[in-house]
């Protein structure tokens, strides 16, 4: 059985098209897998950065209870503002499809606002009140719980959601 040149050319063209499409599909799948891996790495890094920032906030709040001078207190307030900003940036990267980290966001905002308020008061010559020291202690306790929860968190980035138990 002899195939004509036209039929052979058609078969070769079809085979080449199938191979090209198959190769393109394989390449696309490999690229998609690489992008997914890169995205997951970014999420894991942001979660780690968030945990580090919350830990630094906890340490700074703990130190704030022992700071005696206005200079020390002002420096700690500035560090709290910096760490809350870093934590807010890390939180913004995470894929939150539900409200699982709303309390974390509120806490970070509260720490940032509170530290800015303290910094203004101290810069104006004021002293930290007993109520503000109590607030510092409460924030430190909450940050300790939150830091522990973040260390235990096992996010499922395949579903693009992070679930952390509430303290």
XYZ file of N, CA and C in Angstrom:
501
model
N 0.841 -1.159 0.000
C 0.000 0.000 0.000
C 0.893 1.230 0.000
N 0.731 2.010 -0.936
C 1.583 3.169 -1.129
C 0.778 4.434 -0.841
N 1.342 5.274 0.052
C 0.685 6.531 0.375
C 1.238 7.610 -0.545
N 0.340 8.451 -0.920
C 0.780 9.538 -1.797
C 1.541 10.572 -0.980
N 2.301 11.388 -1.683
C 3.093 12.427 -1.029
C 2.190 13.381 -0.263
N 1.023 13.631 -0.789
C 0.084 14.553 -0.147
C -0.392 13.982 1.196
N -0.697 12.678 1.205
C -1.155 12.050 2.441
C -0.018 11.994 3.470
N 1.184 11.720 3.012
C 2.338 11.672 3.915
C 2.571 13.067 4.511
N 2.504 14.087 3.697
C 2.692 15.460 4.163
C 1.619 15.825 5.183
N 0.389 15.395 4.956
C -0.715 15.669 5.878
C -0.486 14.960 7.212
N -0.080 13.704 7.179
C 0.191 12.940 8.403
C 1.340 13.583 9.169
N 2.395 13.956 8.476
C 3.538 14.597 9.126
C 3.111 15.922 9.741
N 2.322 16.701 9.049
C 1.850 17.990 9.571
C 1.001 17.786 10.820
N 0.113 16.795 10.787
C -0.734 16.519 11.955
C 0.119 16.079 13.136
N 1.093 15.204 12.901
C 1.977 14.736 13.965
C 2.763 15.910 14.546
N 3.271 16.782 13.693
C 4.024 17.951 14.164
C 3.130 18.884 14.980
N 1.912 19.079 14.535
C 0.970 19.937 15.278
C 0.670 19.327 16.643
N 0.408 18.026 16.686
C 0.135 17.341 17.955
C 1.341 17.442 18.880
N 2.546 17.237 18.357
C 3.762 17.348 19.165
C 3.952 18.779 19.682
N 3.704 19.762 18.828
C 3.853 21.161 19.230
C 2.838 21.517 20.320
N 1.601 21.093 20.133
C 0.570 21.364 21.139
C 0.882 20.643 22.450
N 1.327 19.402 22.359
C 1.705 18.647 23.560
C 2.863 19.288 24.279
N 3.866 19.705 23.515
C 5.016 20.390 24.110
C 4.611 21.696 24.768
N 3.727 22.443 24.115
C 3.238 23.699 24.688
C 2.463 23.465 25.978
N 1.656 22.400 25.995
C 0.890 22.067 27.198
C 1.813 21.678 28.346
N 2.822 20.873 28.053
C 3.776 20.463 29.086
C 4.527 21.686 29.613
N 4.968 22.552 28.717
C 5.668 23.768 29.124
C 4.761 24.646 29.992
N 3.513 24.790 29.579
C 2.555 25.587 30.351
C 2.330 25.020 31.741
N 2.229 23.706 31.846
C 2.051 23.072 33.152
C 3.282 23.273 34.037
N 4.458 23.183 33.428
C 5.684 23.399 34.197
C 5.780 24.844 34.695
N 5.414 25.785 33.841
C 5.429 27.197 34.234
C 4.398 27.464 35.340
N 3.217 26.882 35.202
C 2.178 27.057 36.219
C 2.641 26.503 37.560
N 3.310 25.360 37.526
C 3.832 24.761 38.756
C 4.897 25.655 39.384
N 5.752 26.231 38.553
C 6.799 27.131 39.056
C 6.180 28.380 39.685
N 5.182 28.966 39.020
C 4.515 30.149 39.564
C 3.820 29.825 40.885
N 3.201 28.660 40.952
C 2.525 28.239 42.179
C 3.537 28.086 43.309
N 4.676 27.470 43.018
C 5.731 27.293 44.011
C 6.258 28.651 44.491
N 6.477 29.559 43.539
C 6.959 30.901 43.899
C 5.945 31.635 44.765
N 4.680 31.508 44.435
C 3.618 32.164 45.191
C 3.539 31.582 46.601
N 3.618 30.264 46.710
C 3.586 29.623 48.016
C 4.787 30.037 48.856
N 5.951 30.147 48.224
C 7.137 30.603 48.938
C 6.914 32.024 49.469
N 6.344 32.878 48.638
C 6.057 34.248 49.065
C 5.091 34.286 50.238
N 4.072 33.431 50.193
C 3.111 33.359 51.298
C 3.784 32.875 52.576
N 4.606 31.845 52.452
C 5.296 31.307 53.632
C 6.241 32.342 54.225
N 6.917 33.056 53.344
C 7.832 34.094 53.827
C 7.060 35.211 54.524
N 5.930 35.607 53.963
C 5.123 36.655 54.591
C 4.583 36.200 55.941
N 4.166 34.945 56.037
C 3.689 34.426 57.310
C 4.821 34.403 58.330
N 6.014 34.042 57.888
C 7.184 34.050 58.764
C 7.515 35.480 59.202
N 7.472 36.427 58.265
C 7.726 37.832 58.591
C 6.689 38.358 59.587
N 5.431 37.947 59.387
C 4.366 38.356 60.307
C 4.653 37.813 61.701
N 5.020 36.540 61.783
C 5.349 35.938 63.074
C 6.532 36.615 63.740
N 7.559 36.929 62.946
C 8.732 37.626 63.491
C 8.350 39.003 64.028
N 7.527 39.722 63.286
C 7.112 41.059 63.712
C 6.282 41.003 64.989
N 5.376 40.039 65.062
C 4.566 39.899 66.278
C 5.470 39.548 67.463
N 6.455 38.690 67.240
C 7.423 38.363 68.292
C 8.227 39.582 68.725
N 8.629 40.395 67.757
C 9.364 41.630 68.084
C 8.472 42.620 68.827
N 7.200 42.682 68.455
C 6.245 43.547 69.159
C 6.129 43.077 70.611
N 6.032 41.772 70.804
C 5.924 41.215 72.156
C 7.150 41.595 72.991
N 8.337 41.404 72.434
C 9.575 41.727 73.146
C 9.638 43.211 73.485
N 9.268 44.048 72.532
C 9.314 45.494 72.742
C 8.298 45.923 73.804
N 7.097 45.339 73.764
C 6.088 45.655 74.781
C 6.567 45.207 76.161
N 7.248 44.076 76.218
C 7.789 43.597 77.487
C 8.837 44.574 78.015
N 9.695 45.055 77.132
C 10.721 46.029 77.533
C 10.097 47.359 77.945
N 8.988 47.726 77.317
C 8.355 49.020 77.591
C 7.923 49.137 79.050
N 7.584 48.025 79.661
C 7.167 48.055 81.063
C 8.326 48.447 81.989
N 9.568 48.277 81.516
C 10.729 48.554 82.349
C 11.496 49.806 81.928
N 11.050 50.462 80.885
C 11.748 51.661 80.405
C 11.484 52.819 81.369
N 12.554 53.444 81.823
C 12.424 54.493 82.838
C 12.455 55.899 82.254
N 13.261 56.100 81.240
C 13.453 57.452 80.739
C 12.580 57.710 79.516
N 12.334 58.970 79.285
C 11.528 59.363 78.123
C 12.206 58.936 76.822
N 13.531 59.001 76.788
C 14.266 58.605 75.590
C 14.067 57.121 75.298
N 14.188 56.298 76.334
C 13.957 54.853 76.157
C 12.526 54.581 75.708
N 11.577 55.225 76.375
C 10.166 55.018 76.061
C 9.850 55.461 74.637
N 10.400 56.566 74.233
C 10.168 57.076 72.884
C 10.794 56.139 71.845
N 11.977 55.626 72.151
C 12.626 54.674 71.243
C 11.815 53.397 71.091
N 11.268 52.911 72.191
C 10.447 51.700 72.139
C 9.140 51.951 71.378
N 8.570 53.132 71.561
C 7.344 53.480 70.821
C 7.628 53.524 69.321
N 8.788 54.073 68.959
C 9.164 54.122 67.540
C 9.365 52.708 66.990
N 9.983 51.838 67.790
C 10.180 50.453 67.343
C 8.838 49.750 67.181
N 7.901 49.999 68.075
C 6.562 49.408 67.945
C 5.882 49.873 66.662
N 6.036 51.145 66.341
C 5.439 51.658 65.092
C 6.064 50.967 63.881
N 7.381 50.808 63.890
C 8.076 50.139 62.784
C 7.613 48.689 62.643
N 7.586 47.973 63.757
C 7.212 46.555 63.720
C 5.745 46.373 63.312
N 4.889 47.266 63.750
C 3.479 47.143 63.344
C 3.334 47.423 61.856
N 4.156 48.307 61.326
C 4.140 48.587 59.891
C 4.622 47.376 59.094
N 5.691 46.734 59.565
C 6.211 45.534 58.900
C 5.169 44.421 58.961
N 4.544 44.254 60.110
C 3.520 43.214 60.266
C 2.329 43.481 59.347
N 1.931 44.722 59.238
C 0.811 45.084 58.358
C 1.159 44.768 56.903
N 2.392 45.038 56.503
C 2.831 44.737 55.131
C 2.838 43.234 54.871
N 3.319 42.464 55.833
C 3.337 41.006 55.678
C 1.922 40.453 55.607
N 1.045 40.995 56.414
C -0.348 40.542 56.430
C -1.045 40.854 55.112
N -0.676 41.971 54.501
C -1.303 42.380 53.240
C -0.999 41.414 52.096
N 0.105 40.697 52.169
C 0.503 39.765 51.110
C -0.260 38.443 51.194
N -0.667 38.073 52.399
C -1.291 36.768 52.607
C -2.672 36.688 51.963
N -2.994 35.519 51.408
C -4.286 35.338 50.731
C -5.399 35.071 51.734
N -6.122 36.095 52.068
C -7.175 35.954 53.065
C -8.536 36.017 52.401
N -9.151 34.872 52.250
C -10.468 34.810 51.639
C -11.576 34.856 52.663
N -11.218 34.741 53.925
C -12.203 34.800 54.992
C -11.716 35.807 56.024
N -12.299 35.805 57.187
C -11.941 36.783 58.211
C -11.041 36.181 59.287
N -10.271 35.159 58.936
C -9.482 34.426 59.927
C -8.405 35.276 60.593
N -7.936 36.303 59.944
C -6.874 37.128 60.534
C -7.331 38.554 60.833
N -8.634 38.760 60.925
C -9.139 40.093 61.247
C -8.640 40.569 62.607
N -8.618 39.663 63.593
C -8.142 40.050 64.919
C -6.659 40.403 64.899
N -5.892 39.724 64.073
C -4.471 40.039 63.943
C -4.308 41.447 63.368
N -5.084 41.734 62.344
C -5.028 43.053 61.722
C -5.435 44.144 62.715
N -6.474 43.886 63.474
C -6.924 44.867 64.477
C -5.852 45.081 65.540
N -5.223 43.979 65.962
C -4.167 44.078 66.969
C -3.001 44.910 66.450
N -2.580 44.629 65.232
C -1.454 45.360 64.647
C -1.787 46.856 64.553
N -2.989 47.159 64.122
C -3.418 48.559 64.024
C -3.453 49.205 65.400
N -3.964 48.464 66.388
C -4.040 48.992 67.748
C -2.645 49.283 68.298
N -1.712 48.382 68.069
C -0.336 48.597 68.546
C 0.272 49.827 67.873
N 0.083 49.936 66.565
C 0.623 51.092 65.846
C 0.036 52.403 66.331
N -1.293 52.439 66.494
C -1.957 53.669 66.964
C -1.554 54.010 68.402
N -1.507 52.977 69.245
C -1.144 53.189 70.650
C 0.291 53.701 70.769
N 1.199 53.109 70.013
C 2.603 53.539 70.101
C 2.778 54.961 69.562
N 2.022 55.314 68.531
C 2.103 56.687 68.006
C 1.587 57.675 69.051
N 0.507 57.304 69.716
C -0.057 58.152 70.763
C 0.936 58.324 71.910
N 1.561 57.232 72.317
C 2.564 57.306 73.383
C 3.748 58.178 72.972
N 4.190 58.012 71.742
C 5.331 58.784 71.268
C 5.030 60.283 71.303
N 3.835 60.640 70.850
C 3.445 62.061 70.892
C 3.420 62.584 72.326
N 2.824 61.790 73.218
C 2.702 62.201 74.620
C 4.079 62.363 75.254
N 4.962 61.395 75.026
C 6.301 61.442 75.613
C 7.101 62.606 75.023
N 6.973 62.823 73.716
C 7.692 63.924 73.059
C 7.231 65.280 73.574
N 5.963 65.345 73.987
C 5.425 66.604 74.515
C 5.757 66.783 75.994
N 6.513 65.836 76.569
C 6.929 65.969 77.965
C 6.044 65.223 78.937
N 5.066 64.496 78.447
C 4.162 63.745 79.321
C 4.784 62.433 79.781
N 4.137 61.855 80.766
C 4.597 60.565 81.295
C 3.533 59.504 81.005
N 3.969 58.268 80.948
C 3.042 57.166 80.705
C 2.232 56.929 81.977
N 0.909 56.904 81.816
C 0.018 56.732 82.959
C -0.075 55.262 83.371
N -0.658 55.040 84.536
C -0.871 53.677 85.028
C -1.757 52.900 84.071
N -2.786 53.563 83.555
C -3.701 52.907 82.605
C -2.956 52.518 81.320
N -2.054 53.358 80.873
C -1.278 53.046 79.669
C -0.312 51.880 79.929
N 0.246 51.818 81.140
C 1.092 50.665 81.484
C 0.266 49.380 81.481
N -0.965 49.457 81.949
C -1.861 48.292 81.922
C -2.167 47.891 80.484
N -2.374 48.873 79.629
C -2.611 48.598 78.206
C -1.396 47.917 77.591
N -0.213 48.389 77.940
C 1.026 47.770 77.451
C 1.079 46.308 77.883
N 0.758 46.041 79.138
C 0.782 44.659 79.642
C -0.250 43.796 78.925
N -1.447 44.336 78.691
C -2.489 43.580 77.987
C -2.082 43.289 76.545
N -1.504 44.285 75.894
C -1.035 44.087 74.519
C 0.084 43.050 74.479
N 0.957 43.077 75.474
C 2.058 42.107 75.527
C 1.515 40.692 75.702
N 0.522 40.530 76.571
C -0.082 39.205 76.780
C -0.739 38.708 75.496
N -1.476 39.592 74.839
C -2.143 39.190 73.596
C -1.114 38.852 72.521
N -0.035 39.635 72.451
C 0.989 39.357 71.435
C 1.684 38.030 71.702
N 1.844 37.658 72.973
C 2.454 36.365 73.303
C 1.579 35.229 72.803
N 0.269 35.337 73.033
C -0.672 34.316 72.567
C -0.675 34.262 71.047
N -0.710 35.419 70.435
C -0.738 35.508 68.978
C 0.544 34.945 68.370
N 1.669 35.259 68.967
C 2.955 34.757 68.483
C 2.988 33.232 68.557
N 2.508 32.693 69.652
C 2.446 31.233 69.819
C 1.524 30.604 68.771
N 0.377 31.227 68.537
C -0.562 30.709 67.533
C 0.035 30.751 66.131
N 0.776 31.801 65.826
C 1.396 31.908 64.505
C 2.481 30.854 64.319
N 3.192 30.524 65.398
C 4.211 29.480 65.308
C 3.581 28.121 65.039
N 2.396 27.891 65.586
C 1.700 26.612 65.432
C 0.881 26.536 64.145
N 0.696 27.674 63.493
C -0.169 27.720 62.308
C 0.346 26.803 61.215
N -0.554 26.073 60.637
C -0.231 25.218 59.500
C -1.115 25.643 58.341
N -0.691 26.688 57.648
C -1.539 27.210 56.574
C -1.633 26.251 55.396
N -2.749 26.293 54.733
C -2.968 25.480 53.541
C -3.001 26.440 52.356
N -1.845 26.675 51.785
C -1.765 27.634 50.689
C -2.348 27.095 49.397
N -2.571 25.777 49.318
C -3.216 25.224 48.124
C -4.636 25.744 47.999
N -5.274 25.969 49.143
C -6.630 26.505 49.130
C -6.614 28.031 49.200
N -5.404 28.589 49.331
C -5.202 30.042 49.413
C -5.896 30.657 50.613
N -5.994 29.912 51.699
C -6.584 30.439 52.923
C -5.682 30.090 54.095
N -5.643 30.968 55.070
C -4.862 30.727 56.266
C -5.833 30.756 57.429
N -5.769 29.730 58.250
C -6.618 29.672 59.427
C -5.749 29.611 60.660
N -5.980 30.564 61.568
C -5.264 30.596 62.816
C -6.289 30.685 63.924
N -6.117 29.874 64.934
C -7.081 29.895 66.028
C -7.021 31.236 66.726
N -8.154 31.642 67.263
C -8.207 32.928 67.954
C -7.738 32.757 69.377
N -6.948 33.709 69.873
C -6.445 33.622 71.248
C -7.551 33.915 72.247
